[in-house]
Amino acid sequence: MKVGFVYNDKFLLHQTGLYHPERPERLKFIIQGLQESKLWQKLQQLVFDKAELETIQKIHSRAHINFVKEVCAKARYNNSIELLDAGDTPVCMESFDVALLAVGGCISAVDAVMSGVLKRVFCAVRPPGHHAESNTPMGFCLFNNAAITADYARERYNLKRILILDWDVHHGNGTQEIFYEDDQVFYISLHQYPFYPGTGARSERGKGKGEGFTLNCPMRAGSGENEYIEAFEKDIIPIFSLYQPELFIISAGFDAHKSDPLANINLTEESFVKMTEYVVNYANKFAEGRIISILEGGYDLEALKNSVKIHIETLMKD
Ligand SMILES: [Zn+2]
């Protein structure tokens, strides 16, 4: 099956400074891995532009957007790297535009899967998004790509049940916050816990209309594939069956890989295949096969390259 691919060389222009783990090489390695494996020719490259500010504003406050814009302008003025938060979210003069382009790419994926042109799209984007809250950029994230993608899908295509599965090793506090009182977007996260950013306890289940529409599967440091599979079998698959999503969005971080330098979970490439297969099966059952997978973290370059490759290969299966 043809899988759509969202990528633009401009994503490399988001500079984070020396020694920062969220660096342009991450995407260079991913592209190189795909080209070497000949998967590259089987991917359908999507054409896209920067997202409109109105689209971002449905999720993020004007103050948030202006803040990112202003700090990037300051970086341009000083010809420097500037920080958006306490220290882990650096931006350069290009970062604002790159972040808008990343969102634009993810949105084009929605158009591609909803028009029926493609069933699956992988978005190789930077900067990542799942820590960005409605009013706060943080944790390497400027705008919440997955959240804006889900919101765009329901606004534009009138979807009522979208599921975001976030297997990045860190809890997606931003995505959770944005949809905490919402029953049209079900947020599921598997993550190391306790760990950065501190949220993601099992007791966080949503609120009001959204109560029961957030599922956190916290994992102790040292957990591996067995614990993840158990979470799928016991907690996640039953939700897939009950909720019957019309669209699956994966917040696809690959930092739960055992080689990753930022965390202590022991997944392998094969674990990502298994998790992808679960999503493929249930997307085929309920969502006409529709999956949009959006890159989040993953900081060991070799592990990232190999994991993304095999993840996309699995998305190609019927
Ligand atoms: Zn992460």
Coordinates of C-alpha atoms and ligand atoms in Angstrom, one line a residue:
M1 CA 0.0 0.0 0.0
K2 CA 1.2 3.5 -0.8
V3 CA 2.0 5.5 2.3
G4 CA 2.0 9.3 2.2
F5 CA 5.1 11.1 3.5
V6 CA 5.3 14.6 4.9
Y7 CA 8.8 16.0 4.8
N8 CA 10.5 19.2 3.7
D9 CA 14.2 20.1 3.9
K10 CA 13.1 23.3 5.6
F11 CA 12.4 21.2 8.7
L12 CA 16.2 21.1 9.1
L13 CA 16.3 24.9 9.5
H14 CA 15.0 24.7 13.1
Q15 CA 18.3 25.0 14.9
T16 CA 18.5 24.2 18.6
G17 CA 22.2 24.8 19.3
L18 CA 25.1 22.5 19.9
Y19 CA 24.5 19.3 21.9
H20 CA 20.7 19.6 21.9
P21 CA 19.1 16.1 21.4
E22 CA 16.3 17.5 19.2
R23 CA 18.5 18.3 16.3
P24 CA 18.2 18.4 12.5
E25 CA 20.3 15.2 12.2
R26 CA 17.3 13.2 13.4
L27 CA 15.5 13.9 10.2
K28 CA 18.6 13.4 8.1
F29 CA 19.0 9.9 9.5
I30 CA 15.4 9.1 8.9
I31 CA 15.5 10.2 5.3
Q32 CA 18.8 8.4 4.7
G33 CA 17.4 5.2 6.2
L34 CA 14.4 5.3 4.0
Q35 CA 16.5 6.0 0.9
E36 CA 18.9 3.1 1.6
S37 CA 16.0 0.6 2.1
K38 CA 14.3 1.5 -1.1
L39 CA 11.1 2.3 0.8
W40 CA 11.7 5.9 -0.4
Q41 CA 10.3 5.1 -3.9
K42 CA 7.2 3.6 -2.5
L43 CA 6.3 6.8 -0.5
Q44 CA 4.0 9.4 -1.9
Q45 CA 5.4 12.8 -1.1
L46 CA 2.7 15.2 -0.1
V47 CA 2.8 18.8 -1.2
F48 CA 2.0 21.4 1.5
D49 CA 2.4 24.9 2.7
K50 CA 2.6 26.6 6.1
A51 CA -0.5 26.3 8.2
E52 CA -2.7 29.4 8.5
L53 CA -2.6 31.1 11.9
E54 CA -6.4 30.7 12.2
T55 CA -5.8 26.9 12.2
I56 CA -3.2 27.2 15.0
Q57 CA -5.4 29.6 16.9
K58 CA -8.1 27.0 17.3
I59 CA -5.8 25.2 19.7
H60 CA -3.2 27.8 20.9
S61 CA -3.9 31.2 22.5
R62 CA -2.9 34.3 20.6
A63 CA -0.4 35.0 23.4
H64 CA 1.3 31.7 22.9
I65 CA 1.6 32.2 19.2
N66 CA 2.8 35.8 19.6
F67 CA 5.4 34.7 22.2
V68 CA 6.9 32.1 19.9
K69 CA 6.9 34.6 17.0
E70 CA 8.6 37.3 19.2
V71 CA 11.3 35.1 20.6
C72 CA 12.1 33.9 17.0
A73 CA 12.3 37.6 15.9
K74 CA 14.7 38.2 18.8
A75 CA 16.8 35.3 17.6
R76 CA 16.9 36.9 14.2
Y77 CA 17.8 40.3 15.6
N78 CA 20.6 38.8 17.8
N79 CA 21.5 36.2 15.2
S80 CA 21.4 33.7 18.1
I81 CA 19.5 30.8 19.6
E82 CA 17.0 31.9 22.1
L83 CA 15.0 30.0 24.7
L84 CA 11.2 29.7 24.9
D85 CA 11.1 28.2 28.4
A86 CA 13.3 27.3 31.4
G87 CA 16.0 25.9 29.1
D88 CA 15.0 22.9 27.0
T89 CA 13.1 24.7 24.1
P90 CA 15.5 26.7 22.1
V91 CA 14.5 28.4 18.8
C92 CA 16.3 30.2 16.0
M93 CA 15.2 32.9 13.6
E94 CA 13.6 30.2 11.3
S95 CA 11.8 28.2 14.0
F96 CA 8.4 30.0 13.9
D97 CA 8.0 29.4 10.1
V98 CA 9.4 25.9 10.4
A99 CA 6.8 25.1 13.1
L100 CA 4.0 26.5 10.9
L101 CA 5.2 24.4 8.0
A102 CA 5.3 21.3 10.2
V103 CA 1.6 21.9 11.1
G104 CA 0.8 22.5 7.5
G105 CA 2.3 19.2 6.6
C106 CA 0.3 17.3 9.2
I107 CA -2.9 19.0 8.0
S108 CA -2.2 18.0 4.4
A109 CA -2.1 14.5 5.7
V110 CA -5.7 14.8 7.0
D111 CA -6.8 16.0 3.5
A112 CA -5.0 13.1 1.9
V113 CA -6.6 10.4 4.1
M114 CA -10.0 12.0 4.2
S115 CA -10.2 12.4 0.4
G116 CA -9.4 8.7 0.1
V117 CA -6.3 9.3 -1.9
L118 CA -4.2 7.5 0.7
K119 CA -5.0 5.6 3.9
R120 CA -1.8 6.2 5.8
V121 CA 0.6 9.1 6.1
F122 CA 3.9 9.4 8.1
C123 CA 4.8 13.0 9.0
A124 CA 8.6 13.3 9.5
V125 CA 8.4 16.8 11.0
R126 CA 10.3 19.0 13.4
P127 CA 9.8 20.6 15.9
P128 CA 7.8 18.0 17.8
G129 CA 4.5 18.9 19.4
H130 CA 3.0 16.8 22.2
H131 CA 4.3 18.9 25.1
A132 CA 3.0 22.2 23.8
E133 CA -0.1 23.1 25.8
S134 CA -2.8 25.5 24.7
N135 CA -1.0 28.4 26.3
T136 CA 2.6 27.2 26.7
P137 CA 5.4 26.0 24.5
M138 CA 7.7 23.5 26.3
G139 CA 9.8 20.4 26.1
F140 CA 11.2 21.0 22.6
C141 CA 7.7 21.7 21.3
L142 CA 6.3 24.9 19.8
F143 CA 2.9 24.0 18.5
N144 CA 1.0 20.8 19.2
N145 CA 1.1 19.1 15.7
A146 CA -1.1 16.1 16.7
A147 CA -3.7 18.2 18.5
I148 CA -4.0 20.7 15.7
T149 CA -4.3 17.8 13.3
A150 CA -7.1 16.2 15.3
D151 CA -8.9 19.5 15.6
Y152 CA -8.6 20.2 11.9
A153 CA -9.9 16.7 11.0
R154 CA -13.1 17.2 13.1
E155 CA -13.7 20.8 12.0
R156 CA -13.1 20.2 8.3
Y157 CA -14.4 16.7 7.9
N158 CA -16.9 16.6 10.8
L159 CA -15.4 13.6 12.5
K160 CA -16.8 12.8 15.9
R161 CA -14.4 10.2 17.2
I162 CA -10.6 10.7 16.7
L163 CA -8.1 8.7 18.7
I164 CA -4.6 9.9 19.4
L165 CA -2.2 7.1 20.5
D166 CA 0.9 8.6 22.0
W167 CA 3.7 6.2 22.5
D168 CA 6.5 8.7 22.9
V169 CA 8.3 7.8 26.2
H170 CA 7.3 11.1 27.7
H171 CA 3.8 11.9 28.7
G172 CA 2.1 14.2 26.2
N173 CA 0.9 16.8 28.7
G174 CA 0.0 19.2 26.0
T175 CA -2.3 16.9 24.1
Q176 CA -3.9 15.7 27.3
E177 CA -4.5 19.3 28.5
I178 CA -6.0 20.4 25.1
F179 CA -8.5 17.5 25.0
Y180 CA -9.0 16.9 28.7
E181 CA -12.7 18.0 28.7
D182 CA -13.4 16.7 25.2
D183 CA -15.1 13.4 24.1
Q184 CA -14.5 13.8 20.4
V185 CA -10.7 13.2 20.8
F186 CA -9.7 10.2 22.9
Y187 CA -6.1 10.6 24.2
I188 CA -4.1 7.5 25.1
S189 CA -0.5 7.7 26.3
L190 CA 2.1 5.1 27.2
H191 CA 5.0 6.7 28.9
Q192 CA 7.7 6.3 31.5
Y193 CA 6.4 7.4 34.9
P194 CA 7.3 9.2 37.1
F195 CA 9.3 11.2 34.6
Y196 CA 9.4 14.4 32.6
P197 CA 7.0 16.3 32.4
G198 CA 5.4 14.9 35.6
T199 CA 1.9 14.4 34.4
G200 CA 0.3 11.2 33.2
A201 CA -0.8 9.3 36.3
R202 CA -3.4 6.6 35.7
S203 CA -5.9 8.7 37.7
E204 CA -5.8 11.4 35.1
R205 CA -8.8 10.3 33.1
G206 CA -10.4 13.5 31.7
K207 CA -13.0 15.8 33.1
G208 CA -16.6 16.9 32.5
K209 CA -17.7 15.7 29.1
G210 CA -14.2 14.3 28.6
E211 CA -14.3 12.1 31.6
G212 CA -13.1 8.6 30.6
F213 CA -11.8 9.9 27.3
T214 CA -8.2 10.1 28.5
L215 CA -6.2 6.9 29.2
N216 CA -2.8 7.0 30.8
C217 CA -0.7 3.8 30.9
P218 CA 2.3 4.8 33.1
M219 CA 5.4 2.5 32.8
R220 CA 8.1 2.1 35.4
A221 CA 11.6 2.8 34.4
G222 CA 13.1 -0.5 33.1
S223 CA 9.8 -1.7 31.5
G224 CA 9.9 -3.2 28.1
E225 CA 7.9 -4.9 25.4
N226 CA 6.0 -7.3 27.7
E227 CA 4.6 -4.4 29.8
Y228 CA 3.7 -2.5 26.6
I229 CA 1.9 -5.5 25.1
E230 CA 0.1 -6.1 28.3
A231 CA -1.1 -2.5 28.3
F232 CA -2.4 -2.9 24.8
E233 CA -4.2 -6.2 25.5
K234 CA -5.7 -5.2 28.8
D235 CA -6.4 -1.5 28.5
I236 CA -5.9 -0.1 25.0
I237 CA -7.5 -2.6 22.6
P238 CA -10.7 -2.6 24.6
I239 CA -10.8 1.2 24.1
F240 CA -10.2 0.9 20.4
S241 CA -13.2 -1.5 20.2
L242 CA -15.5 0.6 22.4
Y243 CA -14.7 4.0 20.9
Q244 CA -14.4 2.9 17.3
P245 CA -12.3 5.8 16.1
E246 CA -12.9 7.3 12.6
L247 CA -9.3 8.3 12.4
F248 CA -6.2 7.2 14.3
I249 CA -3.4 9.7 14.9
I250 CA -0.2 8.3 16.4
S251 CA 2.1 10.6 18.3
A252 CA 5.0 8.5 17.2
G253 CA 8.0 9.2 19.5
F254 CA 10.7 6.6 19.3
D255 CA 12.5 7.5 22.6
A256 CA 11.1 4.4 24.4
H257 CA 13.7 2.5 22.4
K258 CA 16.3 0.8 24.7
S259 CA 19.2 2.7 23.1
D260 CA 17.6 6.1 23.7
P261 CA 19.7 8.4 25.8
L262 CA 16.8 10.4 27.4
A263 CA 14.8 7.6 29.0
N264 CA 14.8 4.2 30.6
I265 CA 12.3 2.0 28.7
N266 CA 13.5 -1.0 26.8
L267 CA 11.6 -1.3 23.5
T268 CA 13.2 -2.6 20.3
E269 CA 12.4 -1.9 16.7
E270 CA 10.2 -5.0 16.8
S271 CA 8.1 -3.5 19.6
F272 CA 7.3 -0.6 17.4
V273 CA 6.2 -3.1 14.7
K274 CA 3.8 -4.8 17.1
M275 CA 2.3 -1.5 18.3
T276 CA 1.9 -0.4 14.7
E277 CA 0.2 -3.7 13.8
Y278 CA -2.4 -3.2 16.5
V279 CA -3.2 0.3 15.1
V280 CA -3.3 -1.0 11.5
N281 CA -5.8 -3.8 12.5
Y282 CA -8.2 -1.5 14.3
A283 CA -7.9 1.3 11.8
N284 CA -8.9 -1.2 9.1
K285 CA -11.8 -2.3 11.3
F286 CA -13.2 1.1 12.2
A287 CA -11.5 3.9 10.4
E288 CA -11.3 2.7 6.8
G289 CA -7.7 2.2 7.4
R290 CA -6.9 5.8 8.1
I291 CA -3.7 6.4 10.2
I292 CA -1.7 9.6 10.4
S293 CA 1.5 9.0 12.3
I294 CA 3.4 12.1 13.4
L295 CA 7.0 12.1 14.6
E296 CA 7.6 13.3 18.2
G297 CA 10.8 12.3 20.0
G298 CA 13.5 9.7 19.5
Y299 CA 17.1 10.8 20.1
D300 CA 19.4 7.9 19.3
L301 CA 20.0 8.5 15.7
E302 CA 20.5 4.8 14.6
A303 CA 17.5 3.6 16.7
L304 CA 15.4 6.4 15.3
K305 CA 16.3 5.6 11.7
N306 CA 15.7 1.9 12.1
S307 CA 12.5 2.3 14.1
V308 CA 10.9 4.8 11.7
K309 CA 11.8 2.6 8.7
I310 CA 10.2 -0.5 10.1
H311 CA 7.2 1.5 11.4
I312 CA 6.5 2.8 7.9
E313 CA 7.0 -0.6 6.4
T314 CA 4.3 -1.9 8.8
L315 CA 2.0 1.0 7.8
M316 CA 2.4 -0.2 4.2
K317 CA 0.7 -3.5 5.0
D318 CA -3.0 -3.9 4.1
Ligands
ZN1 ZN 9.8 12.1 24.2

